[in-house]
Tab-separated table of C-alpha atoms in Angstrom:
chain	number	residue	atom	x	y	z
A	1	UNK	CA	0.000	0.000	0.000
A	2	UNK	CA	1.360	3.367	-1.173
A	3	UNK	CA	0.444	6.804	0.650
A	4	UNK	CA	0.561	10.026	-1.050
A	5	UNK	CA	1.907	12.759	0.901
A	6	UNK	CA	-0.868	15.161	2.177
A	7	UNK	CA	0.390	18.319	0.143
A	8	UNK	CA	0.179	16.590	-2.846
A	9	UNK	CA	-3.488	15.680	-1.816
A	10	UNK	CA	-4.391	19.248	-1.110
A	11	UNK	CA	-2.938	20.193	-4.823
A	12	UNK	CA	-5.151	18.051	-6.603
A	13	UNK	CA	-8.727	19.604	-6.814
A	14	UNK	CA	-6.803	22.391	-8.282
A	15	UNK	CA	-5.496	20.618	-11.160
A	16	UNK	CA	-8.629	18.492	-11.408
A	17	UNK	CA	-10.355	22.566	-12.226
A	18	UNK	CA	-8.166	22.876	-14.819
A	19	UNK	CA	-8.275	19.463	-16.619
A	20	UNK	CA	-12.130	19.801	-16.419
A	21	UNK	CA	-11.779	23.624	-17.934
A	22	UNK	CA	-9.407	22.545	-20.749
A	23	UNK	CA	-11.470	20.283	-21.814
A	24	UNK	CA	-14.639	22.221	-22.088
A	25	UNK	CA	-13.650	23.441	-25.265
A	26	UNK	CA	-14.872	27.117	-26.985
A	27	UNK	CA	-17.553	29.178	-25.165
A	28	UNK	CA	-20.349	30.224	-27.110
A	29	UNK	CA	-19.376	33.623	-27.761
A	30	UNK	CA	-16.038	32.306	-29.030
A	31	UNK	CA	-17.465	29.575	-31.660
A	32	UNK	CA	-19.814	32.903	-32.929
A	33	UNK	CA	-17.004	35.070	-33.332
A	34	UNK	CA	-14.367	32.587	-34.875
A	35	UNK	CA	-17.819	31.646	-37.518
A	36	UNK	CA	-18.232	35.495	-37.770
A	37	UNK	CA	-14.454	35.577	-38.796
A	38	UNK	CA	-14.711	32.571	-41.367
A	39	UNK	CA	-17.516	33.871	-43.173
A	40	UNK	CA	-16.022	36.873	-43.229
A	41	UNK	CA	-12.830	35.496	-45.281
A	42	UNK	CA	-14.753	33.405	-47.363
A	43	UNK	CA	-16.721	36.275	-48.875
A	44	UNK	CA	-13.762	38.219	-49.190
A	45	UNK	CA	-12.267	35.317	-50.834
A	46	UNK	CA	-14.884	34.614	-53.011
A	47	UNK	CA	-15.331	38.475	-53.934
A	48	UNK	CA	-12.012	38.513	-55.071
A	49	UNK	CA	-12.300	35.114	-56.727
A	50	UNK	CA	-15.042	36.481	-58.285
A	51	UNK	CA	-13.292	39.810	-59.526
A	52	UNK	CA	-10.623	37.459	-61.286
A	53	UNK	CA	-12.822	35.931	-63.376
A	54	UNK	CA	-14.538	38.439	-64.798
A	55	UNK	CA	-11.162	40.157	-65.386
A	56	UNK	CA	-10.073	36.811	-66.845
A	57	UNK	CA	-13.226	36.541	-69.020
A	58	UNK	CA	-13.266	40.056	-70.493
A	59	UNK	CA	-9.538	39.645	-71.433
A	60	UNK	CA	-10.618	36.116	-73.020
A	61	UNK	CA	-13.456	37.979	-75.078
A	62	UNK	CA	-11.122	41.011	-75.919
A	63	UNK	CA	-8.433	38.058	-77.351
A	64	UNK	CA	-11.285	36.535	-78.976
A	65	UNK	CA	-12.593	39.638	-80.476
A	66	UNK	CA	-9.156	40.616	-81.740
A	67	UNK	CA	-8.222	37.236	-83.169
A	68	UNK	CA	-11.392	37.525	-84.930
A	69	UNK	CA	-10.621	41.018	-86.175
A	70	UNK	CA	-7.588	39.756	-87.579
A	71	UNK	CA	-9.122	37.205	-89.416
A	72	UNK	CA	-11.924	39.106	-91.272
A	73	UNK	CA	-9.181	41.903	-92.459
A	74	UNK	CA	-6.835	39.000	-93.145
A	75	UNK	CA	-9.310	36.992	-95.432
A	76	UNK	CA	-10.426	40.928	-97.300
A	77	UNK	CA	-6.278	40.823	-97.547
A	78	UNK	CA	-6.098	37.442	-98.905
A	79	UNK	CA	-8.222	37.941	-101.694
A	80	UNK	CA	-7.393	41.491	-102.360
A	81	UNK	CA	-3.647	40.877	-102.348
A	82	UNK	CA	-3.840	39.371	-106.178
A	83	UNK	CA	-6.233	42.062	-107.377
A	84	UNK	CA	-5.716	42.050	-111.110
A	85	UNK	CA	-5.036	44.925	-113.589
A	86	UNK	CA	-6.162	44.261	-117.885
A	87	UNK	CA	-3.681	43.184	-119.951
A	88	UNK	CA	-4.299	46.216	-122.477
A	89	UNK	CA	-4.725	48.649	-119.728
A	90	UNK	CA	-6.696	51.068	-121.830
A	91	UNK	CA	-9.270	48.516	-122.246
A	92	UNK	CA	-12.489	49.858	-120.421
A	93	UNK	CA	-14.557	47.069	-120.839
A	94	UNK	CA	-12.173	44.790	-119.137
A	95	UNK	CA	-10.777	43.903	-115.193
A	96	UNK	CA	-11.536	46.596	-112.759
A	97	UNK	CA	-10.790	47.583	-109.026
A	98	UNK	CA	-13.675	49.869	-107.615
A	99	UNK	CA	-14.251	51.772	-104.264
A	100	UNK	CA	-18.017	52.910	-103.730
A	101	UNK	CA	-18.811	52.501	-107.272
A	102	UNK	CA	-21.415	54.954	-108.399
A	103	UNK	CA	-23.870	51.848	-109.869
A	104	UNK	CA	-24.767	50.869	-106.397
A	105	UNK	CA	-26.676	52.816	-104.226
A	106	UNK	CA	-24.068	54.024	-101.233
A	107	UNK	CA	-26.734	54.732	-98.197
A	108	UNK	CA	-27.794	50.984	-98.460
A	109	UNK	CA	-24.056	50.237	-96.734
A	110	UNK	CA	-22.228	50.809	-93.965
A	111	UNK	CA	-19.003	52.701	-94.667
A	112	UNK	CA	-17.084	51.779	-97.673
A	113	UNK	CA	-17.650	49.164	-100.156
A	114	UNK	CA	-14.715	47.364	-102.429
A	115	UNK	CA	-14.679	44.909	-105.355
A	116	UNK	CA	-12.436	43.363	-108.143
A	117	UNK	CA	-11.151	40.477	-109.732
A	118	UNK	CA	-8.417	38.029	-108.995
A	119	UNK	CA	-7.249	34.619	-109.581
A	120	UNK	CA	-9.179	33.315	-106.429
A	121	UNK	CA	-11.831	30.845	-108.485
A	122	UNK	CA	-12.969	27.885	-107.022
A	123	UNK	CA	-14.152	26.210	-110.040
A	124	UNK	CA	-12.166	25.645	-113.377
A	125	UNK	CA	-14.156	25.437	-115.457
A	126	UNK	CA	-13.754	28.847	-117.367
A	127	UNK	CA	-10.342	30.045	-115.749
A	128	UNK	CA	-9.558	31.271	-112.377
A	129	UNK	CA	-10.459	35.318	-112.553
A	130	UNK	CA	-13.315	35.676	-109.997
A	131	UNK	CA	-15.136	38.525	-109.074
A	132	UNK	CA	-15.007	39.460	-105.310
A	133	UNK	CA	-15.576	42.711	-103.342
A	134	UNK	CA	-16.985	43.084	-99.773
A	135	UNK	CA	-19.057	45.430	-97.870
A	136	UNK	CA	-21.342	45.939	-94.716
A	137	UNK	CA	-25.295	45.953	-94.475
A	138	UNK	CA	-28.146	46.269	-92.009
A	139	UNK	CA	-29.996	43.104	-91.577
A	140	UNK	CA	-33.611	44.475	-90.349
A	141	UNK	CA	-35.811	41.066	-90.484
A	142	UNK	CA	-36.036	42.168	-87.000
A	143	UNK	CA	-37.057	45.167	-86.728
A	144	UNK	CA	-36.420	46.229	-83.283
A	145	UNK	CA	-32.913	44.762	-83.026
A	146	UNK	CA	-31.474	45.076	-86.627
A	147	UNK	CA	-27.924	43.176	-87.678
A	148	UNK	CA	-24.653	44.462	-89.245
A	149	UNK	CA	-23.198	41.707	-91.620
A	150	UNK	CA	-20.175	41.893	-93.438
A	151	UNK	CA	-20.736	40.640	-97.170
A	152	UNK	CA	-18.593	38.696	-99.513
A	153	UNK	CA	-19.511	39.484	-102.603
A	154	UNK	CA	-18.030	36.119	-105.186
A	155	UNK	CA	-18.871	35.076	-108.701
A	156	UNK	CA	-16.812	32.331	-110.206
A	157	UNK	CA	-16.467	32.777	-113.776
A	158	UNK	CA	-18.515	30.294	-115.211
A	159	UNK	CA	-21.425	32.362	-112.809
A	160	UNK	CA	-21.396	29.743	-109.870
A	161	UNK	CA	-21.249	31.027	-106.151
A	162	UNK	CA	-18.734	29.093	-103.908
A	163	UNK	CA	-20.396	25.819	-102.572
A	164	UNK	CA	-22.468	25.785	-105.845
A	165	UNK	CA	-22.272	24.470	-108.622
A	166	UNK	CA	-25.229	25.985	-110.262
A	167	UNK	CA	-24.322	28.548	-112.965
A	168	UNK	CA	-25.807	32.174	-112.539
A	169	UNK	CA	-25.688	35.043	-115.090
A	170	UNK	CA	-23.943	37.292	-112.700
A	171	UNK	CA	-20.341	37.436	-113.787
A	172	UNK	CA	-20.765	40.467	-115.702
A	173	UNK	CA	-17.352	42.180	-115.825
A	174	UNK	CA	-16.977	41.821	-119.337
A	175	UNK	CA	-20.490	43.742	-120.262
A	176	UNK	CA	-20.107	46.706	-121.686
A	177	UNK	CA	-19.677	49.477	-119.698
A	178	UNK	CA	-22.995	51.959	-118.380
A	179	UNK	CA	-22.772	55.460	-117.703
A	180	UNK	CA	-22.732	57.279	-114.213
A	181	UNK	CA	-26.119	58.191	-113.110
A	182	UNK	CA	-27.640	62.277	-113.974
A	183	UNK	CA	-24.784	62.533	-116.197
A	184	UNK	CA	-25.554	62.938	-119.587
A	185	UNK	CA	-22.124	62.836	-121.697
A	186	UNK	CA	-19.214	61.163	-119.891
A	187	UNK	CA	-15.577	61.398	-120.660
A	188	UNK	CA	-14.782	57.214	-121.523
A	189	UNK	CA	-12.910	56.519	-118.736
A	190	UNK	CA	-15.992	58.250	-116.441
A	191	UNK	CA	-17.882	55.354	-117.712
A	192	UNK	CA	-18.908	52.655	-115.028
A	193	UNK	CA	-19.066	48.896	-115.360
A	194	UNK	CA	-22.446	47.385	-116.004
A	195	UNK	CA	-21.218	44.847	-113.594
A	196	UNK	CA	-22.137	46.020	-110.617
A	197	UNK	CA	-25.566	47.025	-109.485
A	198	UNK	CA	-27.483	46.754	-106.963
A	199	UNK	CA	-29.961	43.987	-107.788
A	200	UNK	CA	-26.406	42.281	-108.828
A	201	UNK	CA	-25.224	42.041	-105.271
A	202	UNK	CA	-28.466	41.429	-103.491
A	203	UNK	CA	-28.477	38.193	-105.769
A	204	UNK	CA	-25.096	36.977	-105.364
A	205	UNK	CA	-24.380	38.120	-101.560
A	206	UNK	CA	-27.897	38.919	-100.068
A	207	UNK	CA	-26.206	37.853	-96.417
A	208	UNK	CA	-29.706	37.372	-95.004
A	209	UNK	CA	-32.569	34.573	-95.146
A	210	UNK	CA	-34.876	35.773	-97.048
A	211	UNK	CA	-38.502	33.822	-97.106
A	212	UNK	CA	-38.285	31.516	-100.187
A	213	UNK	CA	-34.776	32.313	-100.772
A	214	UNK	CA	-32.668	29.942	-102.782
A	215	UNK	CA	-29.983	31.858	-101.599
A	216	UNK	CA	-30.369	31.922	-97.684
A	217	UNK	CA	-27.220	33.271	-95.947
A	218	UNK	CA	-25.335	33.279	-99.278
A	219	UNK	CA	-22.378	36.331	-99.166
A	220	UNK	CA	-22.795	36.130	-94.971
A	221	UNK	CA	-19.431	35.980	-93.936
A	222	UNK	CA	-19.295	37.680	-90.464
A	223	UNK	CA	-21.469	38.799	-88.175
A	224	UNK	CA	-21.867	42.079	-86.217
A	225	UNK	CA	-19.216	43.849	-88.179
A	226	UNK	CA	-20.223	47.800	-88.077
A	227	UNK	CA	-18.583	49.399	-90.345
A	228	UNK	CA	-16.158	48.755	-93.083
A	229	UNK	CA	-13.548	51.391	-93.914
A	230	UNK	CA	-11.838	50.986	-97.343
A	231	UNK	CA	-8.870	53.956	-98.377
A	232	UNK	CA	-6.651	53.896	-101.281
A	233	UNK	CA	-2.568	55.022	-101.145
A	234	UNK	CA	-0.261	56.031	-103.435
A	235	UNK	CA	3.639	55.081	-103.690
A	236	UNK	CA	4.562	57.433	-100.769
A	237	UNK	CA	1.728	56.593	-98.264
A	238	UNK	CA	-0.462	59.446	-99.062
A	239	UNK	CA	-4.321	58.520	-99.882
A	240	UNK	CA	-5.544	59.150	-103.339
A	241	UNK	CA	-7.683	61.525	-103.406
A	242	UNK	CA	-8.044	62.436	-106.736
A	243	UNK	CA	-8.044	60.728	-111.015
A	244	UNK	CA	-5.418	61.564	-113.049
A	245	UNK	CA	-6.782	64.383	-114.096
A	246	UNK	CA	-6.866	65.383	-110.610
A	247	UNK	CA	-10.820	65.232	-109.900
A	248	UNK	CA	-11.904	64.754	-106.294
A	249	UNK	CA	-12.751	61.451	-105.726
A	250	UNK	CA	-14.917	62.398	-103.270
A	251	UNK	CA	-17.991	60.284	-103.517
A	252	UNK	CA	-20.824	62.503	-104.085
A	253	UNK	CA	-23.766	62.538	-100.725
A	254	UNK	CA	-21.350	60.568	-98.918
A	255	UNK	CA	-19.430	60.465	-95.898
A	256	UNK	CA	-17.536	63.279	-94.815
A	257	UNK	CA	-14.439	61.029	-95.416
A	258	UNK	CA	-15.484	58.752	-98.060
A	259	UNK	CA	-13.565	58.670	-101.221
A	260	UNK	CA	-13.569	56.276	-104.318
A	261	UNK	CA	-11.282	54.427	-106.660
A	262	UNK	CA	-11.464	53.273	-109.820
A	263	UNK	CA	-8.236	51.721	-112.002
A	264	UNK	CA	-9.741	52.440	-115.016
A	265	UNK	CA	-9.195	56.572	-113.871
A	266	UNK	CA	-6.002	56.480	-112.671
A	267	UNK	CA	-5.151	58.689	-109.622
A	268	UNK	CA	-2.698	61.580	-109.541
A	269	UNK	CA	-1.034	62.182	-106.259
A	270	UNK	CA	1.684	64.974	-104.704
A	271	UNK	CA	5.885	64.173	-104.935
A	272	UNK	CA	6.188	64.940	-100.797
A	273	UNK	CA	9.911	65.585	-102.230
A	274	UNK	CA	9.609	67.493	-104.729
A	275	UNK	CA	6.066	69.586	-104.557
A	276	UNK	CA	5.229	68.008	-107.833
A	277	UNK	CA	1.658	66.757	-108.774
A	278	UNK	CA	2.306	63.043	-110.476
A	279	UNK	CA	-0.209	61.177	-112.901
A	280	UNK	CA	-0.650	57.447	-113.055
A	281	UNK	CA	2.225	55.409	-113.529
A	282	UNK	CA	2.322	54.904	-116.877
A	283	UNK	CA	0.047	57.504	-118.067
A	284	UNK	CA	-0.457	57.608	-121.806
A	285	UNK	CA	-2.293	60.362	-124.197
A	286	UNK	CA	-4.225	58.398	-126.527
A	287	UNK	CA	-6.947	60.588	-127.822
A	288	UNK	CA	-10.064	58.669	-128.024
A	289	UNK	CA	-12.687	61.835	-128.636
A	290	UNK	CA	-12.631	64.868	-131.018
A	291	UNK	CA	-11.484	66.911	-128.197
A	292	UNK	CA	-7.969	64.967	-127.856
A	293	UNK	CA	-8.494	64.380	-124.619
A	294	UNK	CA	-6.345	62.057	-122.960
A	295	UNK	CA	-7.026	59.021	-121.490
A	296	UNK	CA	-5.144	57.154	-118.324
A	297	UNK	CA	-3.603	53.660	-118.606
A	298	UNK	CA	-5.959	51.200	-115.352
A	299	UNK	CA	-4.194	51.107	-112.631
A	300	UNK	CA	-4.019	49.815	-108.739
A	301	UNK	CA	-3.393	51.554	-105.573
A	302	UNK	CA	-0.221	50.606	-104.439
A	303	UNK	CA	-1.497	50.161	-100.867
A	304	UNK	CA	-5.255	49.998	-99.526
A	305	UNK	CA	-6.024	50.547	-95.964
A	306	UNK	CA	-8.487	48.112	-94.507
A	307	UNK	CA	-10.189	48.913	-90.880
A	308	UNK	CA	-13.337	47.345	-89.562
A	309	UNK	CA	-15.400	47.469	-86.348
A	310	UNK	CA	-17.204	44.881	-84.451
A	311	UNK	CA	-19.118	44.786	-81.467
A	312	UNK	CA	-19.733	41.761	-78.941
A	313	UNK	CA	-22.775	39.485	-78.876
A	314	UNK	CA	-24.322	41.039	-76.059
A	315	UNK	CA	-23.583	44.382	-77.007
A	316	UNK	CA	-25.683	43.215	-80.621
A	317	UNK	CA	-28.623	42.086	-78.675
A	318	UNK	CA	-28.787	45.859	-77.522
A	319	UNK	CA	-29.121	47.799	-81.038
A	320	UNK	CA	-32.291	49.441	-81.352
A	321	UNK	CA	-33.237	51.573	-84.900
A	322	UNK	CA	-32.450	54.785	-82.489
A	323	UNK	CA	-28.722	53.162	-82.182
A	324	UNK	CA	-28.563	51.877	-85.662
A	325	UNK	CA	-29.299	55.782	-87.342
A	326	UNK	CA	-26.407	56.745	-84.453
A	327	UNK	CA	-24.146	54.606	-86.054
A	328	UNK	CA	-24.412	55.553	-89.537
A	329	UNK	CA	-23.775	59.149	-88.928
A	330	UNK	CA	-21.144	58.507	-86.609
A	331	UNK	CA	-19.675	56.156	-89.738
A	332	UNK	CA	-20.549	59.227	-92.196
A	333	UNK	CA	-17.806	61.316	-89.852
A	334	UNK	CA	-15.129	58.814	-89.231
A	335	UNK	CA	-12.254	58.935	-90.983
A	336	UNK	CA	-11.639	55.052	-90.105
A	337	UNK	CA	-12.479	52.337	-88.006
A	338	UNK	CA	-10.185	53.548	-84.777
A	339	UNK	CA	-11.549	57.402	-85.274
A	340	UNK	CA	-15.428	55.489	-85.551
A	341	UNK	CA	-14.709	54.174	-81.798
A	342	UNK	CA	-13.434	57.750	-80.697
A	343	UNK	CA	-16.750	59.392	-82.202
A	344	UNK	CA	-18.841	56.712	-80.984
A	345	UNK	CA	-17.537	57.259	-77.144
A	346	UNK	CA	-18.896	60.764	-77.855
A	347	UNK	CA	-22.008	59.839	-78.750
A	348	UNK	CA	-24.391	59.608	-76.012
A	349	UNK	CA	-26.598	57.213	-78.019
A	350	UNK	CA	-24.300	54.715	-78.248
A	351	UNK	CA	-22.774	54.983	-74.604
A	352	UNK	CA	-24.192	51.976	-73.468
A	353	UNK	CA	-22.615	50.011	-75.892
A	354	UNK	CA	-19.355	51.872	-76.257
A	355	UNK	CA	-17.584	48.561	-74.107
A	356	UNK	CA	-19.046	46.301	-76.596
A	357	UNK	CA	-17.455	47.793	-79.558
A	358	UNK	CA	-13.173	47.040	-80.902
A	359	UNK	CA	-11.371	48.370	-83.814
A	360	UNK	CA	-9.128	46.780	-86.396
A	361	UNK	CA	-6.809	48.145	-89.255
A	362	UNK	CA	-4.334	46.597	-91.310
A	363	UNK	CA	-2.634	47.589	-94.505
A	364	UNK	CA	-3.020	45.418	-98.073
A	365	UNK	CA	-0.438	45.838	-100.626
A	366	UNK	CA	-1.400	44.910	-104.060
A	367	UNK	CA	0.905	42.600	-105.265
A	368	UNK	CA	0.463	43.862	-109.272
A	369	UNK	CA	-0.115	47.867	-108.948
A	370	UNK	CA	2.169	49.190	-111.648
């Protein structure tokens, strides 16, 4: 039999307290606070969690916006690269390059409009010179919320549309040539191909699905593009602004900054060297009315500026007629697509869909100007 010494028997209801105590475990009070706490970081976790993302997913849709911004003006590149001049280049019912031709009606587009030919066929049957352009156009099957589509306008030359086999009557660029509209005696090189029209391009590219179309979607090639801006440069940069004869090629009732082109005119443009006013490269005299006046040899813009702007699904959904007549006249005053997004952020009717919108503008260089 052991004894324990009595001060060690006096010690131990002491330590007995405490063993009890420690094993009580967190007052009520202190399991409130310490959830209080916890919640606390978990919001403020999930807050910032939450921030992340939608910084993560607006970069995502600004890459994906760009990337397809890139690809629209690298595809209009693509096919304008090998934009084709006649081989007699005084021949004016031959191969053209056109900018807001005056056959087609400009306030049914948005911004500029651009067509030629090139070697881009994608049947053989009757060579490889195809006729191509593109533009922009309102889709309003729905009233309330109308559509911006870029176009591709494409004729094989045996008349079939891509994925078709089905010849059409619509490659027309050797038709003679038609006169520009309220003008009454022309100068021959002021006269306009007969291939392009109006009802021309609503058959070959209408872009929408019209009821009992044979032709639904056909020329659709992106969606929710805005505006298309199309400018022509000469050999030291400048834009061509002028024929050869030096004529503004201003387009008449159009934008503030909209110009045309057409090879068959030449261009003249300014030496920034020398001061001196320059003609067409390879500008010729050949006197083809009783008034010996001369006429220009075709030929291509050295370099064409392409710019587009798109805007985001959800900032689509959002267009209203009120928005859509904001957007034409802000196109009417832009010079391109990145002075379009300035204008537009001043433009309190198109504020709330300012974020939605992105700008793209690359430069094309024609591979056979002369």
């Amino acid at each position: 039999m052991h004894l324990i010494p009595v001060r060690f028997t006096r010690a131990l209801p002491g330590i007995e307290r405490r063993l009890r105590a420690s094993r009580a475990g967190f007052t009520l009070v202190e399991l409130l606070v310490s959830i209080a706490v916890l919640t606390l970081m978990v919001l403020f976790l999930g807050a910032i969690l939450n921030h992340t993302s939608k910084l993560w997913s607006i970069g995502e849709n600004d890459v994906q916006r760009m990337e397809n911004l890139r690809a629209i003006t690298d595809s209009v590149g693509n096919d304008m690269r090998g934009a084709l001049l006649p081989l007699d280049r005084t021949n004016l019912n031959s191969l053209q390059f056109v900018v807001n031709p005056a056959t087609i009606t400009a306030s049914s587009y948005n911004g500029d409009t651009v067509f030629w030919q090139a070697p881009i066929a994608t049947t053989g049957t009757a060579g490889d010179v195809a006729e191509a352009g593109y533009f922009v156009k309102w889709d309003l099957s729905k009233p309330s919320n109308p559509r911006s589509l870029l176009c591709r306008f494409f004729v094989n030359p045996d008349g079939s549309f891509p994925h078709s086999e089905t010849p059409g009557s619509n490659y027309l660029i050797y038709n003679p040539h038609v006169t520009i509209p309220n003008n009454a005696s022309p100068e021959p090189w002021l006269l306009q191909a007969g291939w392009l029209s109006d009802s021309v391009i609503n058959a070959v590219a209408p872009g929408i699905n019209s009821v009992g179309s044979a032709q639904a979607y056909q020329g659709l090639f992106a969606e929710n593009v805005i505006g298309l801006w199309i400018r022509c440069r000469d050999f030291f940069g400048q834009p061509i602004n002028s024929d050869f004869q030096g004529t503004s090629l201003a387009v008449s009732g159009g934008g503030q900054y909209q110009y045309g082109y057409d090879s068959r005119m030449g261009y003249s443009y300014r030496d920034p060297n020398s001061g001196n006013v320059l003609q067409t490269p390879g500008y010729t005299n050949i006197n083809l009315t009783a008034s010996n006046n001369p006429q220009p040899l075709a030929a291509l813009p050295p370099e064409v500026d392409v710019g587009v702007v798109i805007i985001d699904s959800q900032g689509a959904a959002r267009i209203t007629p009120a928005m859509m007549n904001n957007i034409d006249s802000v196109i009417a005053t832009s010079s391109n697509a990145a002075s379009f997004i300035t204008n537009a952020g001043a433009n309190g009717g198109l504020r709330s869909i300012y974020a939605n919108l992105r700008s793209y503008q690359t430069e094309v260089y024609l591979e056979n100007c002369k």
